């Protein structure tokens, strides 16, 4: 009996040790910093048609969100503030819902005073060209449609910490704006 107990214990220990050997976790990222935006096409609520090609030559912010997500609810007002601050200065804002109906988003936008254009996606087809999970997810892209940064919220950009003035998205975009401005001057 004691021999049988030792064998069972040894087998159990072996299973635990094997289970503790972990493979590299599968990243939830499909598109990472330094990569080009994937091919996509969508319609915004204002009627504008956006594709990866239409973003070339512009700095862009692409945000995936769901209005039922607490982190998205915290992040959306900050993105709205940025939108209000730099709208029309060569930055394209593309907000894309992940599995959410137009009516739900429209109601949330009205209740919270948001005015940014968005694309209501009732599935994950476009989202899964970028990532596997997690919202909010913000991609900041240069005028060549190369991803420069990926954020999972923007509260760190606006939070006051240790008495220091917070970094704003505007500071981050400064280098990208100047590139976009030079590009517009050359093309004009």
PDB file of C-alpha atoms in Angstrom:
ATOM      1  CA  UNK A   1       0.000   0.000   0.000  1.00  0.00           C
ATOM      2  CA  UNK A   2       2.806   2.373   0.909  1.00  0.00           C
ATOM      3  CA  UNK A   3       4.534   1.487  -2.388  1.00  0.00           C
ATOM      4  CA  UNK A   4       1.354   2.333  -4.327  1.00  0.00           C
ATOM      5  CA  UNK A   5       1.072   5.668  -2.455  1.00  0.00           C
ATOM      6  CA  UNK A   6       4.695   6.532  -3.406  1.00  0.00           C
ATOM      7  CA  UNK A   7       4.034   5.747  -7.065  1.00  0.00           C
ATOM      8  CA  UNK A   8       0.899   7.902  -7.080  1.00  0.00           C
ATOM      9  CA  UNK A   9       2.766  10.705  -5.293  1.00  0.00           C
ATOM     10  CA  UNK A  10       5.671  10.430  -7.755  1.00  0.00           C
ATOM     11  CA  UNK A  11       3.265  10.522 -10.710  1.00  0.00           C
ATOM     12  CA  UNK A  12       1.508  13.535  -9.211  1.00  0.00           C
ATOM     13  CA  UNK A  13       4.834  15.322  -8.654  1.00  0.00           C
ATOM     14  CA  UNK A  14       5.872  14.552 -12.224  1.00  0.00           C
ATOM     15  CA  UNK A  15       2.620  16.000 -13.556  1.00  0.00           C
ATOM     16  CA  UNK A  16       3.069  19.137 -11.424  1.00  0.00           C
ATOM     17  CA  UNK A  17       6.659  19.597 -12.596  1.00  0.00           C
ATOM     18  CA  UNK A  18       5.679  19.118 -16.221  1.00  0.00           C
ATOM     19  CA  UNK A  19       2.786  21.542 -15.793  1.00  0.00           C
ATOM     20  CA  UNK A  20       5.167  24.118 -14.292  1.00  0.00           C
ATOM     21  CA  UNK A  21       7.367  24.031 -17.387  1.00  0.00           C
ATOM     22  CA  UNK A  22       5.840  26.903 -19.260  1.00  0.00           C
ATOM     23  CA  UNK A  23       6.151  27.678 -22.897  1.00  0.00           C
ATOM     24  CA  UNK A  24       6.435  31.275 -23.956  1.00  0.00           C
ATOM     25  CA  UNK A  25       2.960  32.772 -23.597  1.00  0.00           C
ATOM     26  CA  UNK A  26       1.237  33.492 -26.864  1.00  0.00           C
ATOM     27  CA  UNK A  27       1.212  37.235 -27.364  1.00  0.00           C
ATOM     28  CA  UNK A  28      -2.116  38.950 -27.791  1.00  0.00           C
ATOM     29  CA  UNK A  29      -0.443  41.204 -30.348  1.00  0.00           C
ATOM     30  CA  UNK A  30      -0.788  40.545 -34.060  1.00  0.00           C
ATOM     31  CA  UNK A  31       0.485  43.976 -35.101  1.00  0.00           C
ATOM     32  CA  UNK A  32       3.417  45.247 -33.036  1.00  0.00           C
ATOM     33  CA  UNK A  33       5.406  48.470 -32.837  1.00  0.00           C
ATOM     34  CA  UNK A  34       7.430  48.955 -36.011  1.00  0.00           C
ATOM     35  CA  UNK A  35       5.028  47.060 -38.251  1.00  0.00           C
ATOM     36  CA  UNK A  36       2.850  48.485 -41.004  1.00  0.00           C
ATOM     37  CA  UNK A  37      -0.893  48.729 -40.429  1.00  0.00           C
ATOM     38  CA  UNK A  38      -2.805  45.708 -41.734  1.00  0.00           C
ATOM     39  CA  UNK A  39      -5.151  45.916 -44.705  1.00  0.00           C
ATOM     40  CA  UNK A  40      -8.593  47.041 -43.531  1.00  0.00           C
ATOM     41  CA  UNK A  41     -11.594  48.993 -44.728  1.00  0.00           C
ATOM     42  CA  UNK A  42     -14.459  50.476 -42.700  1.00  0.00           C
ATOM     43  CA  UNK A  43     -17.209  53.057 -42.682  1.00  0.00           C
ATOM     44  CA  UNK A  44     -17.288  55.715 -39.966  1.00  0.00           C
ATOM     45  CA  UNK A  45     -20.540  56.978 -38.432  1.00  0.00           C
ATOM     46  CA  UNK A  46     -20.039  60.291 -40.260  1.00  0.00           C
ATOM     47  CA  UNK A  47     -19.996  58.495 -43.641  1.00  0.00           C
ATOM     48  CA  UNK A  48     -16.226  58.703 -44.120  1.00  0.00           C
ATOM     49  CA  UNK A  49     -14.651  55.608 -45.652  1.00  0.00           C
ATOM     50  CA  UNK A  50     -11.320  54.713 -43.984  1.00  0.00           C
ATOM     51  CA  UNK A  51      -8.777  52.194 -45.252  1.00  0.00           C
ATOM     52  CA  UNK A  52      -5.183  51.500 -44.368  1.00  0.00           C
ATOM     53  CA  UNK A  53      -4.276  53.175 -47.683  1.00  0.00           C
ATOM     54  CA  UNK A  54      -6.310  56.314 -46.900  1.00  0.00           C
ATOM     55  CA  UNK A  55      -4.216  56.790 -43.745  1.00  0.00           C
ATOM     56  CA  UNK A  56      -0.924  56.991 -45.667  1.00  0.00           C
ATOM     57  CA  UNK A  57       0.503  60.477 -45.469  1.00  0.00           C
ATOM     58  CA  UNK A  58      -1.293  61.169 -42.164  1.00  0.00           C
ATOM     59  CA  UNK A  59      -0.448  60.575 -38.549  1.00  0.00           C
ATOM     60  CA  UNK A  60      -3.225  58.416 -37.127  1.00  0.00           C
ATOM     61  CA  UNK A  61      -4.631  57.218 -33.840  1.00  0.00           C
ATOM     62  CA  UNK A  62      -6.629  53.999 -34.065  1.00  0.00           C
ATOM     63  CA  UNK A  63      -8.504  53.027 -30.925  1.00  0.00           C
ATOM     64  CA  UNK A  64     -10.428  49.809 -30.350  1.00  0.00           C
ATOM     65  CA  UNK A  65     -13.033  50.111 -27.609  1.00  0.00           C
ATOM     66  CA  UNK A  66     -16.282  48.813 -26.147  1.00  0.00           C
ATOM     67  CA  UNK A  67     -18.501  51.208 -24.204  1.00  0.00           C
ATOM     68  CA  UNK A  68     -19.227  48.537 -21.586  1.00  0.00           C
ATOM     69  CA  UNK A  69     -15.519  48.258 -20.736  1.00  0.00           C
ATOM     70  CA  UNK A  70     -14.545  50.241 -17.582  1.00  0.00           C
ATOM     71  CA  UNK A  71     -11.040  51.022 -18.883  1.00  0.00           C
ATOM     72  CA  UNK A  72     -12.497  52.207 -22.193  1.00  0.00           C
ATOM     73  CA  UNK A  73     -14.903  54.459 -20.295  1.00  0.00           C
ATOM     74  CA  UNK A  74     -11.931  56.017 -18.482  1.00  0.00           C
ATOM     75  CA  UNK A  75      -9.881  56.386 -21.651  1.00  0.00           C
ATOM     76  CA  UNK A  76     -12.485  57.751 -24.081  1.00  0.00           C
ATOM     77  CA  UNK A  77     -12.754  61.212 -22.418  1.00  0.00           C
ATOM     78  CA  UNK A  78      -8.963  61.611 -22.662  1.00  0.00           C
ATOM     79  CA  UNK A  79      -9.000  60.674 -26.338  1.00  0.00           C
ATOM     80  CA  UNK A  80     -11.886  63.132 -26.829  1.00  0.00           C
ATOM     81  CA  UNK A  81      -9.782  65.854 -25.175  1.00  0.00           C
ATOM     82  CA  UNK A  82      -6.914  65.077 -27.521  1.00  0.00           C
ATOM     83  CA  UNK A  83      -9.293  65.018 -30.486  1.00  0.00           C
ATOM     84  CA  UNK A  84     -10.613  68.460 -29.508  1.00  0.00           C
ATOM     85  CA  UNK A  85      -7.073  69.761 -29.060  1.00  0.00           C
ATOM     86  CA  UNK A  86      -5.534  68.571 -32.338  1.00  0.00           C
ATOM     87  CA  UNK A  87      -8.439  67.949 -34.694  1.00  0.00           C
ATOM     88  CA  UNK A  88      -7.648  69.304 -38.149  1.00  0.00           C
ATOM     89  CA  UNK A  89      -3.891  69.364 -37.579  1.00  0.00           C
ATOM     90  CA  UNK A  90      -3.020  66.384 -39.746  1.00  0.00           C
ATOM     91  CA  UNK A  91      -4.013  63.582 -37.369  1.00  0.00           C
ATOM     92  CA  UNK A  92      -6.717  61.095 -38.294  1.00  0.00           C
ATOM     93  CA  UNK A  93      -8.729  59.625 -35.390  1.00  0.00           C
ATOM     94  CA  UNK A  94     -10.212  56.204 -36.107  1.00  0.00           C
ATOM     95  CA  UNK A  95     -12.241  54.767 -33.233  1.00  0.00           C
ATOM     96  CA  UNK A  96     -13.447  51.233 -33.857  1.00  0.00           C
ATOM     97  CA  UNK A  97     -15.811  49.323 -31.620  1.00  0.00           C
ATOM     98  CA  UNK A  98     -15.210  45.682 -30.876  1.00  0.00           C
ATOM     99  CA  UNK A  99     -18.448  43.709 -31.078  1.00  0.00           C
ATOM    100  CA  UNK A 100     -20.844  46.541 -30.361  1.00  0.00           C
ATOM    101  CA  UNK A 101     -23.955  47.828 -32.099  1.00  0.00           C
ATOM    102  CA  UNK A 102     -24.318  51.352 -33.509  1.00  0.00           C
ATOM    103  CA  UNK A 103     -27.292  52.178 -31.248  1.00  0.00           C
ATOM    104  CA  UNK A 104     -25.367  51.353 -28.075  1.00  0.00           C
ATOM    105  CA  UNK A 105     -22.371  53.465 -29.102  1.00  0.00           C
ATOM    106  CA  UNK A 106     -24.510  56.370 -30.273  1.00  0.00           C
ATOM    107  CA  UNK A 107     -26.357  56.430 -26.931  1.00  0.00           C
ATOM    108  CA  UNK A 108     -23.093  56.338 -24.991  1.00  0.00           C
ATOM    109  CA  UNK A 109     -21.602  59.121 -27.143  1.00  0.00           C
ATOM    110  CA  UNK A 110     -24.656  61.342 -26.552  1.00  0.00           C
ATOM    111  CA  UNK A 111     -24.774  60.661 -22.802  1.00  0.00           C
ATOM    112  CA  UNK A 112     -21.076  61.461 -22.408  1.00  0.00           C
ATOM    113  CA  UNK A 113     -20.693  64.421 -24.779  1.00  0.00           C
ATOM    114  CA  UNK A 114     -18.344  62.635 -27.192  1.00  0.00           C
ATOM    115  CA  UNK A 115     -18.059  63.911 -30.750  1.00  0.00           C
ATOM    116  CA  UNK A 116     -15.290  61.801 -32.274  1.00  0.00           C
ATOM    117  CA  UNK A 117     -16.250  59.786 -35.344  1.00  0.00           C
ATOM    118  CA  UNK A 118     -16.364  56.034 -34.813  1.00  0.00           C
ATOM    119  CA  UNK A 119     -17.022  52.824 -36.689  1.00  0.00           C
ATOM    120  CA  UNK A 120     -19.485  50.409 -35.087  1.00  0.00           C
ATOM    121  CA  UNK A 121     -18.275  46.858 -35.699  1.00  0.00           C
ATOM    122  CA  UNK A 122     -20.553  44.077 -34.513  1.00  0.00           C
ATOM    123  CA  UNK A 123     -17.829  41.462 -34.892  1.00  0.00           C
ATOM    124  CA  UNK A 124     -14.067  41.113 -34.436  1.00  0.00           C
ATOM    125  CA  UNK A 125     -13.031  40.915 -38.092  1.00  0.00           C
ATOM    126  CA  UNK A 126     -11.076  44.194 -38.161  1.00  0.00           C
ATOM    127  CA  UNK A 127      -9.983  43.920 -34.524  1.00  0.00           C
ATOM    128  CA  UNK A 128      -8.419  40.500 -35.128  1.00  0.00           C
ATOM    129  CA  UNK A 129      -6.192  41.974 -37.834  1.00  0.00           C
ATOM    130  CA  UNK A 130      -4.549  43.930 -34.987  1.00  0.00           C
ATOM    131  CA  UNK A 131      -4.830  41.806 -31.840  1.00  0.00           C
ATOM    132  CA  UNK A 132      -6.391  38.792 -30.158  1.00  0.00           C
ATOM    133  CA  UNK A 133      -7.797  40.369 -26.990  1.00  0.00           C
ATOM    134  CA  UNK A 134      -7.893  43.406 -24.707  1.00  0.00           C
ATOM    135  CA  UNK A 135      -9.518  46.799 -25.033  1.00  0.00           C
ATOM    136  CA  UNK A 136      -8.968  49.659 -24.954  1.00  0.00           C
ATOM    137  CA  UNK A 137      -6.158  49.354 -27.425  1.00  0.00           C
ATOM    138  CA  UNK A 138      -4.694  52.468 -29.035  1.00  0.00           C
ATOM    139  CA  UNK A 139      -2.324  52.374 -32.007  1.00  0.00           C
ATOM    140  CA  UNK A 140      -0.387  55.546 -32.754  1.00  0.00           C
ATOM    141  CA  UNK A 141       0.906  55.476 -36.315  1.00  0.00           C
ATOM    142  CA  UNK A 142       3.188  57.681 -38.380  1.00  0.00           C
ATOM    143  CA  UNK A 143       2.515  59.065 -41.870  1.00  0.00           C
ATOM    144  CA  UNK A 144       3.949  55.886 -43.408  1.00  0.00           C
ATOM    145  CA  UNK A 145       1.318  53.784 -41.582  1.00  0.00           C
ATOM    146  CA  UNK A 146       3.968  52.326 -39.282  1.00  0.00           C
ATOM    147  CA  UNK A 147       2.852  51.642 -35.703  1.00  0.00           C
ATOM    148  CA  UNK A 148       4.927  53.829 -33.364  1.00  0.00           C
ATOM    149  CA  UNK A 149       3.245  52.996 -30.063  1.00  0.00           C
ATOM    150  CA  UNK A 150       0.521  50.777 -28.644  1.00  0.00           C
ATOM    151  CA  UNK A 151      -1.304  51.867 -25.502  1.00  0.00           C
ATOM    152  CA  UNK A 152      -3.865  50.026 -23.433  1.00  0.00           C
ATOM    153  CA  UNK A 153      -5.245  53.198 -21.877  1.00  0.00           C
ATOM    154  CA  UNK A 154      -4.165  56.786 -21.715  1.00  0.00           C
ATOM    155  CA  UNK A 155      -4.653  57.390 -18.025  1.00  0.00           C
ATOM    156  CA  UNK A 156      -0.853  57.345 -17.509  1.00  0.00           C
ATOM    157  CA  UNK A 157      -0.517  60.159 -20.022  1.00  0.00           C
ATOM    158  CA  UNK A 158      -2.881  62.352 -18.063  1.00  0.00           C
ATOM    159  CA  UNK A 159      -2.352  61.265 -14.466  1.00  0.00           C
ATOM    160  CA  UNK A 160      -0.642  63.639 -12.049  1.00  0.00           C
ATOM    161  CA  UNK A 161       2.032  61.701 -10.230  1.00  0.00           C
ATOM    162  CA  UNK A 162       4.398  62.937  -7.523  1.00  0.00           C
ATOM    163  CA  UNK A 163       3.537  66.577  -8.182  1.00  0.00           C
ATOM    164  CA  UNK A 164       4.891  66.528 -11.745  1.00  0.00           C
ATOM    165  CA  UNK A 165       2.869  67.825 -14.641  1.00  0.00           C
ATOM    166  CA  UNK A 166       1.585  64.871 -16.664  1.00  0.00           C
ATOM    167  CA  UNK A 167       2.753  64.005 -20.134  1.00  0.00           C
ATOM    168  CA  UNK A 168       0.041  64.613 -22.675  1.00  0.00           C
ATOM    169  CA  UNK A 169      -0.638  62.882 -25.935  1.00  0.00           C
ATOM    170  CA  UNK A 170       0.202  66.195 -27.611  1.00  0.00           C
ATOM    171  CA  UNK A 171       3.808  65.859 -26.461  1.00  0.00           C
ATOM    172  CA  UNK A 172       3.974  62.364 -27.872  1.00  0.00           C
ATOM    173  CA  UNK A 173       2.541  63.516 -31.185  1.00  0.00           C
ATOM    174  CA  UNK A 174       4.949  66.474 -31.454  1.00  0.00           C
ATOM    175  CA  UNK A 175       7.514  64.578 -33.518  1.00  0.00           C
ATOM    176  CA  UNK A 176       4.846  62.912 -35.600  1.00  0.00           C
ATOM    177  CA  UNK A 177       3.124  66.266 -36.244  1.00  0.00           C
ATOM    178  CA  UNK A 178       6.278  67.880 -37.512  1.00  0.00           C
ATOM    179  CA  UNK A 179       6.783  64.964 -39.894  1.00  0.00           C
ATOM    180  CA  UNK A 180       3.177  65.252 -41.065  1.00  0.00           C
ATOM    181  CA  UNK A 181       3.514  69.033 -41.508  1.00  0.00           C
ATOM    182  CA  UNK A 182       6.673  68.661 -43.604  1.00  0.00           C
ATOM    183  CA  UNK A 183       4.933  66.006 -45.663  1.00  0.00           C
ATOM    184  CA  UNK A 184       1.885  68.243 -46.273  1.00  0.00           C
ATOM    185  CA  UNK A 185       4.113  71.157 -47.329  1.00  0.00           C
ATOM    186  CA  UNK A 186       5.945  69.002 -49.876  1.00  0.00           C
ATOM    187  CA  UNK A 187       2.731  67.598 -51.312  1.00  0.00           C
ATOM    188  CA  UNK A 188       0.875  70.935 -51.429  1.00  0.00           C
TER     189      UNK A 188
END
